Coordinates of C-alpha atoms and ligand atoms in Angstrom, one line a residue:
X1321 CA 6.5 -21.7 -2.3
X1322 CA 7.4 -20.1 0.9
X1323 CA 10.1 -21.9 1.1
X1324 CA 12.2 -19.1 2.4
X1325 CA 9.8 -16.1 3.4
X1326 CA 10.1 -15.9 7.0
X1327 CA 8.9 -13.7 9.9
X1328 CA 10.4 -10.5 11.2
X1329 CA 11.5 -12.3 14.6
X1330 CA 14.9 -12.8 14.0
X1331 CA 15.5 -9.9 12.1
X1332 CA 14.2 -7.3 14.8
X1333 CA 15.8 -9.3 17.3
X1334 CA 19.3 -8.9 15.9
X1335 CA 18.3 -5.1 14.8
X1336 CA 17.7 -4.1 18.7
X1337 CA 20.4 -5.5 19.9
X1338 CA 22.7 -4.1 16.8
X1339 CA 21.2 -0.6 16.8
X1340 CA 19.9 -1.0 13.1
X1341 CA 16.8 -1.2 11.5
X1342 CA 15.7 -3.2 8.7
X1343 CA 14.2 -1.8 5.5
X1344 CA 10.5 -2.0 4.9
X1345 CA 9.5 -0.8 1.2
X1346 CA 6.5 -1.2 -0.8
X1347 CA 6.4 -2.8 -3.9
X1348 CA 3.8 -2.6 -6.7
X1349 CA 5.4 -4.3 -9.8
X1350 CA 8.1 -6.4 -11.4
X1351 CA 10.8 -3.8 -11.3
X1352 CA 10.4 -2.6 -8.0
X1353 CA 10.7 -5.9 -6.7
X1354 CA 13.5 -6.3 -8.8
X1355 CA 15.6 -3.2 -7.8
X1356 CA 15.2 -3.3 -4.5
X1357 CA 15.7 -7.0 -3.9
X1358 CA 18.8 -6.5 -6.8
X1359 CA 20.3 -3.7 -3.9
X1360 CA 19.4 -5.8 -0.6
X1361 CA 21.8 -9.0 -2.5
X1362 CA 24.6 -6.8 -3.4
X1363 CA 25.3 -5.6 0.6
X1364 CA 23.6 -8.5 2.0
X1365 CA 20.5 -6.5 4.0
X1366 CA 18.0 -8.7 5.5
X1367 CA 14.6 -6.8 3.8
X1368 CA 11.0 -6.2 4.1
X1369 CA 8.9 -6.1 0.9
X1370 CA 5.1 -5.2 2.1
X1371 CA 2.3 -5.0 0.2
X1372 CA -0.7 -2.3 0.6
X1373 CA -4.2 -3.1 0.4
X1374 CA -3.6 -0.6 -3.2
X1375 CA -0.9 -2.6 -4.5
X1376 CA -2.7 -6.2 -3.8
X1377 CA -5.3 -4.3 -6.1
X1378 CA -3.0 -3.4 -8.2
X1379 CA -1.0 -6.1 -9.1
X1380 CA -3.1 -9.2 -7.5
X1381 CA -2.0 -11.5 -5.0
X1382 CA -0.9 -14.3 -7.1
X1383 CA 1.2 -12.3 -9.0
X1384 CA 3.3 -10.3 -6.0
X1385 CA 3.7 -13.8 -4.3
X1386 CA 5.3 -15.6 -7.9
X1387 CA 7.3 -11.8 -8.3
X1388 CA 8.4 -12.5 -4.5
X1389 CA 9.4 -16.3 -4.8
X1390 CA 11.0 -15.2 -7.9
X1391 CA 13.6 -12.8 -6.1
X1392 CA 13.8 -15.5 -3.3
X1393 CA 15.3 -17.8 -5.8
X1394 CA 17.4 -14.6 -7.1
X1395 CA 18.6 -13.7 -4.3
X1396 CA 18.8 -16.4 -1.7
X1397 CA 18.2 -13.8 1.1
X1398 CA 15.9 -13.7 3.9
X1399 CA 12.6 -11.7 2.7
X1400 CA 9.8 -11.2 5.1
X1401 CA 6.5 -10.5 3.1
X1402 CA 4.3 -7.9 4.8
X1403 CA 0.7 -6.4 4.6
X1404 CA 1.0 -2.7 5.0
X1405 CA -2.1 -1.0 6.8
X1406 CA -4.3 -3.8 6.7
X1407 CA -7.3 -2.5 8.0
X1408 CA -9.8 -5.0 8.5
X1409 CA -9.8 -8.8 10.0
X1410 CA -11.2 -10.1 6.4
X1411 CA -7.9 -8.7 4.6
X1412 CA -5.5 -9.6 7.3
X1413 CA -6.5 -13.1 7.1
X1414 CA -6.9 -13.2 3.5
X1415 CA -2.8 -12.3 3.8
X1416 CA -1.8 -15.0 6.0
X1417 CA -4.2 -17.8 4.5
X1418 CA -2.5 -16.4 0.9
X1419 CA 1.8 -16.9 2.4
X1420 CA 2.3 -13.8 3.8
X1421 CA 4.5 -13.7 7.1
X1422 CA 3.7 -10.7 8.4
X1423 CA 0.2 -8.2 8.6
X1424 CA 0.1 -4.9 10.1
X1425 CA -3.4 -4.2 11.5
X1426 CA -3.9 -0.7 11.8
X1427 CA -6.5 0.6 14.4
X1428 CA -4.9 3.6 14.5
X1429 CA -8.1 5.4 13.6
X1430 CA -10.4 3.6 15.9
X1431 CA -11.1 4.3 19.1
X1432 CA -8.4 2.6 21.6
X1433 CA -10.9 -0.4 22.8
X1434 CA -11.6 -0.5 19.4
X1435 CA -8.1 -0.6 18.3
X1436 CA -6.9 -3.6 21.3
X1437 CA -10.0 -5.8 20.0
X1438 CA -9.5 -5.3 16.4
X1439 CA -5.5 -5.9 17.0
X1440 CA -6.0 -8.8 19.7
X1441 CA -8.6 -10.7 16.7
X1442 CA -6.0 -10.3 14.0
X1443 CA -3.1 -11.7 16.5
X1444 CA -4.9 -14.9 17.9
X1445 CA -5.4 -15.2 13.9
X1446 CA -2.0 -14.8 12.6
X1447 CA -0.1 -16.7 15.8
X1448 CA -2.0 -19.9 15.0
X1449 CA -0.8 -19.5 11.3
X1450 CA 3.0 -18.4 12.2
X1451 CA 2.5 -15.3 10.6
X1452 CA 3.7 -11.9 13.2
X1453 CA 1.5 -8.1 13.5
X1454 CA 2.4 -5.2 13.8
X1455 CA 0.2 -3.2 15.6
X1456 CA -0.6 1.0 15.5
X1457 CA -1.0 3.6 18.3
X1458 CA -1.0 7.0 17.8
X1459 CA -1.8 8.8 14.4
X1460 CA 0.0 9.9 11.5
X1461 CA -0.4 13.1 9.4
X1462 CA -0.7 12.5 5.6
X1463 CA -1.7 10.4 2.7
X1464 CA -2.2 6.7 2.7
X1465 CA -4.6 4.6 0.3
X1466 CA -6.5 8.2 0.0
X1467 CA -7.3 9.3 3.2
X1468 CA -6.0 12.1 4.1
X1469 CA -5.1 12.5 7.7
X1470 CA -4.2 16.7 8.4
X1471 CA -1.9 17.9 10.2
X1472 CA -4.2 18.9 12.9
X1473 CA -6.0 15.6 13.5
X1474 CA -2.5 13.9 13.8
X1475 CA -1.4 12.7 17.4
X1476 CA 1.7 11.4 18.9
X1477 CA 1.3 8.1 20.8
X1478 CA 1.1 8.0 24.4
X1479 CA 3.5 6.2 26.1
X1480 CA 1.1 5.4 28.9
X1481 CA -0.6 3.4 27.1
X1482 CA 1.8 1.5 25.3
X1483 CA 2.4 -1.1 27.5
X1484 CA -0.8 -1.9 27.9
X1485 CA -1.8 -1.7 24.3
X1486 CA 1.0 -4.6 23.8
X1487 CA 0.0 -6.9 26.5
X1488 CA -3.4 -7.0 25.9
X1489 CA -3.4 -7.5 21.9
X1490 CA 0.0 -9.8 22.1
X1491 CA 1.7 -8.2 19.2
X1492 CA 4.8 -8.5 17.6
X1493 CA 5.9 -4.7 17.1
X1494 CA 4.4 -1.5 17.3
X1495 CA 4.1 1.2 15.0
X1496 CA 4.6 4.7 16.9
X1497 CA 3.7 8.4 15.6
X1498 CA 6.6 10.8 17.2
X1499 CA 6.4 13.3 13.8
X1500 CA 6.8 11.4 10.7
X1501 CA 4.2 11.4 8.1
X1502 CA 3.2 9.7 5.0
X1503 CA 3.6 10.3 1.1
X1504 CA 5.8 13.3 -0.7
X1505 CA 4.3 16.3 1.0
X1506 CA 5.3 16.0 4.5
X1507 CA 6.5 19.6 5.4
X1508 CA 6.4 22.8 4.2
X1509 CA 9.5 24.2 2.7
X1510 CA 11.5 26.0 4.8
X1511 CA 10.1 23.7 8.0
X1512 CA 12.6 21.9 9.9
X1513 CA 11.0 18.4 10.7
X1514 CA 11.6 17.9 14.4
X1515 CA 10.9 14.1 15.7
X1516 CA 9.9 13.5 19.6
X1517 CA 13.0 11.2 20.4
X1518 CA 11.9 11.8 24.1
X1519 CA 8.7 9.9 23.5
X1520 CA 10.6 7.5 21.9
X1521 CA 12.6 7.0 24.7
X1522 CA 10.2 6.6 26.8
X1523 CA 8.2 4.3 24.6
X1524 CA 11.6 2.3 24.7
X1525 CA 11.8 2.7 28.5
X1526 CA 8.4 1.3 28.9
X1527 CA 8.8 -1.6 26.6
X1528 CA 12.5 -3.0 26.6
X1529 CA 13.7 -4.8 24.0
X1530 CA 10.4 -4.6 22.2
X1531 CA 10.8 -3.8 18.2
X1532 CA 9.4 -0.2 17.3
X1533 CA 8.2 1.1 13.8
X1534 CA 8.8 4.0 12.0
X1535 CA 6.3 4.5 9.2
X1536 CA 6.3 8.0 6.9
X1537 CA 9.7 8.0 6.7
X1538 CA 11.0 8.8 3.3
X1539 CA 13.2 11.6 3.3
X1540 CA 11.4 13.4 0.0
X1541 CA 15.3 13.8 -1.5
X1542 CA 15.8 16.8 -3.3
X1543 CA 17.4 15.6 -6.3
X1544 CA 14.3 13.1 -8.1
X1545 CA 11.9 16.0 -6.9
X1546 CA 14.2 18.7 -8.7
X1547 CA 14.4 16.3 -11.8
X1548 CA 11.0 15.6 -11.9
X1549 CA 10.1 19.6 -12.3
X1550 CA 12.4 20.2 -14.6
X1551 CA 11.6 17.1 -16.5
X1552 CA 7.5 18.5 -17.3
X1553 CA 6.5 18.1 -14.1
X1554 CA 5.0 20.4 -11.4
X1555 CA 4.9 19.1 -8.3
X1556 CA 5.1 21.6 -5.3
X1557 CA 8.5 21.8 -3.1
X1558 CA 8.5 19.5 0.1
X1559 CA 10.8 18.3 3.3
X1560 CA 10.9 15.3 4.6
X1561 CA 12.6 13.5 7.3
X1562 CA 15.9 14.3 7.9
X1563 CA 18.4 11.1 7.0
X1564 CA 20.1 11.5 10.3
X1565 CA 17.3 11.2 12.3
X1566 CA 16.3 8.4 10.9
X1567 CA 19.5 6.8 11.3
X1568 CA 19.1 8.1 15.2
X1569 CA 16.0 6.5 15.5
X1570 CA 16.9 3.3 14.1
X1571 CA 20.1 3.2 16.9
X1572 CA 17.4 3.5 19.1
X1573 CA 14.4 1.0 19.7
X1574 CA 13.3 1.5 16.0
X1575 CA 13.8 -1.8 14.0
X1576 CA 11.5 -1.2 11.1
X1577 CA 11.9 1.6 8.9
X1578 CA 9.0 2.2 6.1
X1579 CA 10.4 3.6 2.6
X1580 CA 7.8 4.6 -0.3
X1581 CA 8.0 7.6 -1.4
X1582 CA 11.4 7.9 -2.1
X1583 CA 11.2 4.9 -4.2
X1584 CA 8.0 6.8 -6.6
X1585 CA 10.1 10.1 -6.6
X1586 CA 13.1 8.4 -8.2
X1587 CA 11.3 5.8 -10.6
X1588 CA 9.3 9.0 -11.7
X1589 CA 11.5 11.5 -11.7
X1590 CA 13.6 8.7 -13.6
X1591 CA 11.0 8.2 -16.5
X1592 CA 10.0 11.7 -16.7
X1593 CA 14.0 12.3 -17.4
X1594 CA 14.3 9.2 -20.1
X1595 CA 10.9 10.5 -21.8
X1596 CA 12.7 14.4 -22.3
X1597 CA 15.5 13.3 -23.6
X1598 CA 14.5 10.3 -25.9
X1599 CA 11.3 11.6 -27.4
X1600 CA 11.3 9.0 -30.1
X1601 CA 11.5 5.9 -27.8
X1602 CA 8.6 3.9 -27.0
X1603 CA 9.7 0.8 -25.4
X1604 CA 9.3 0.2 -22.0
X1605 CA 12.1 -2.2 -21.3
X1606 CA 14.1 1.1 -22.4
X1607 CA 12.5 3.4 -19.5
X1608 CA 11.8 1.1 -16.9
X1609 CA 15.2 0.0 -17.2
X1610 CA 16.7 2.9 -15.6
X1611 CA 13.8 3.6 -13.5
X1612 CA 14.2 -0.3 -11.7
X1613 CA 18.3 0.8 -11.8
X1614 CA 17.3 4.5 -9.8
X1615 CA 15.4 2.0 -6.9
X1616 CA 18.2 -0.4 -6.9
X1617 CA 20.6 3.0 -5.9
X1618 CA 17.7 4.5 -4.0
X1619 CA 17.6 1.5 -1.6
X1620 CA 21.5 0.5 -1.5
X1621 CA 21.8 4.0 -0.1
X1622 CA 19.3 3.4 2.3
X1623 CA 20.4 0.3 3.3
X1624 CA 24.4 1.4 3.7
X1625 CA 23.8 5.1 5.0
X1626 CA 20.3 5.1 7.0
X1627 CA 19.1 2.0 7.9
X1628 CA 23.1 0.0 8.9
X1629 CA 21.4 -3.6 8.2
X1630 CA 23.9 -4.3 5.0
X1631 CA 26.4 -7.0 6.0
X1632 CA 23.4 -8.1 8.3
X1633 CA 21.9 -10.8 6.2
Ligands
G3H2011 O1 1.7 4.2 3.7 C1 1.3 3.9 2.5 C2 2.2 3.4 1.5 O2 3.0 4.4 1.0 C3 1.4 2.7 0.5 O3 0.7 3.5 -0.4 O4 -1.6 2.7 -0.2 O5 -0.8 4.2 -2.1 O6 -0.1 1.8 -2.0 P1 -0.5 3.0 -1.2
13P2012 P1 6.6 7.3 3.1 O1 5.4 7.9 2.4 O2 7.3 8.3 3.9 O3 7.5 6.6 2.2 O4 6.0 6.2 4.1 C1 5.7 4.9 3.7 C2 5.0 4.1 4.7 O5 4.9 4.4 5.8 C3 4.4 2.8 4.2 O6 3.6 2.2 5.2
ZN2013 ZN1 2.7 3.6 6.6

């Protein structure tokens, strides 16, 4: 096992200095991993698969690491495996004792000593093991693993403090907030997103060369949200973030791009679809089918026309 799960190193190294970013998306089940993996082989992307605290829950650890050696033997491509908003030591280190290569601690909601000697634990940890972290400053709005961070209690990370933050926790990359936000209801309609690329450049200014993460950035596209309201469902109208910033971003310091919700919205939207117009049918090979096809096209497009890293592999 393991034998070819490896760290983000190389990756974000090559990302800075090509002005691409590498595709991180979450994966819950056997035809997530599949599409996504399945889109990553056919334009040769280097890829992130990470796991939430939910989805080790979900679908157990043994099984996402047999899913994940699986599509390692499928695809032959370099696959780092990463714990997404691990939030305590316990979990982190559960992660890398269980093959993981990579563990986001996120103190984002702590107090900032807090944060640098929660971090600074989880990275003497991990570096012993082999295993990179990703590290949090700054706070996000929206939903993740239930809590629900408003608007109002969001903030951007400081760039004065970055530096320090990184020197004194040693880790690998840094997860900023500069206006993105998790899950499907990010804006209000009619709300142009606007993202603070002048504190990212002066996070980038402050840290050179040093790989920068954008998490909450699904774009919420249009077309799965559209089919899943007119396929029964009801869910209210939303914007997310813009594809060409993200592609801005990622020409820019940003080297990890974090993909979810895009990836429900088209699986759902998907099913909801197939359900409509086959009544009858009740086998789930014939839904998930085009649901694990929807991902697969969901994260090629990603991949070619946001992210840059096909051919990068
Ligand atoms: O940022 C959170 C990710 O979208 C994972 O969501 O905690 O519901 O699995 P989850
Ligand atoms: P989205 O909800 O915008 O897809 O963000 C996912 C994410 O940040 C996972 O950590
Ligand atoms: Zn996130």
């Amino acid at each position: 096992m393991n034998m070819a799960l490896v760290t983000s190193t190389e990756m974000f190294k090559k990302a800075y200095e090509g002005g691409y970013a590498i595709g991180a998306f979450n994966v819950n089940n056997m035809e997530i991993i599949q599409g996504i993996t399945e889109a990553a082989k056919e334009v040769q992307s280097p890829l992130i698969l990470q796991v939430s605290s939910g989805a080790r829950k979900y679908a157990s650890h043994t099984y996402l690491m047999k899913l994940i050696e699986a599509a390692i033997i499928e695809t032959d491509l370099p696959i780092c495996l990463h714990l997404d908003h691990g939030d305590t030591f316990e979990l982190c280190k559960s992660c890398i004792d269980g093959g993981f290569t990579s563990v986001m601690i996120d103190g984002s909601h702590h107090p900032y000593k807090e944060n640098i000697e929660l971090t600074r634990k989880v990275v003497e940890y991990a570096h012993k093991h082999g295993v990179v972290v990703e590290g949090e400053l700054g706070r996000l709005a929206g939903i993740e693993d239930a809590v629900n961070v408003s608007a109002e209690d969001a903030s951007y990370t400081r760039p004065d403090e970055v530096l320090d933050f990184v020197t004194r926790t040693g880790v690998d990359s840094l997860a900023i907030a500069i206006g993105t936000s998790h899950g499907a209801y990010k804006f209000k309609p009619g709300t142009k997103p606007q993202l603070r690329f002048d504190i990212l450049e002066e996070i980038q200014a402050r840290l050179p060369g040093f790989p920068i993460v954008l998490h909450g950035a699904s774009s919420v596209i249009q077309e799965f949200v559209t089919m899943i309201n007119t396929h029964g469902g009801n869910m209210p109208g939303a914007v997310g973030i813009p594809e060409d910033m993200l592609r801005k971003a990622a020409s820019m310091a940003v080297c990890k791009i974090n993909i979810d919700s895009d990836l429900r919205l088209a699986m759902t939207g998907t099913i909801r679809k197939y359900f409509v117009e086959h009544p009858d049918h009740f086998d789930p090979r014939q839904y998930l089918k085009p649901a694990r096809e929807a991902i697969k096209q969901m994260v090629k497009h990603k991949i070619v026309n946001v992210l840059g890293s096909d051919g990068k592999a």
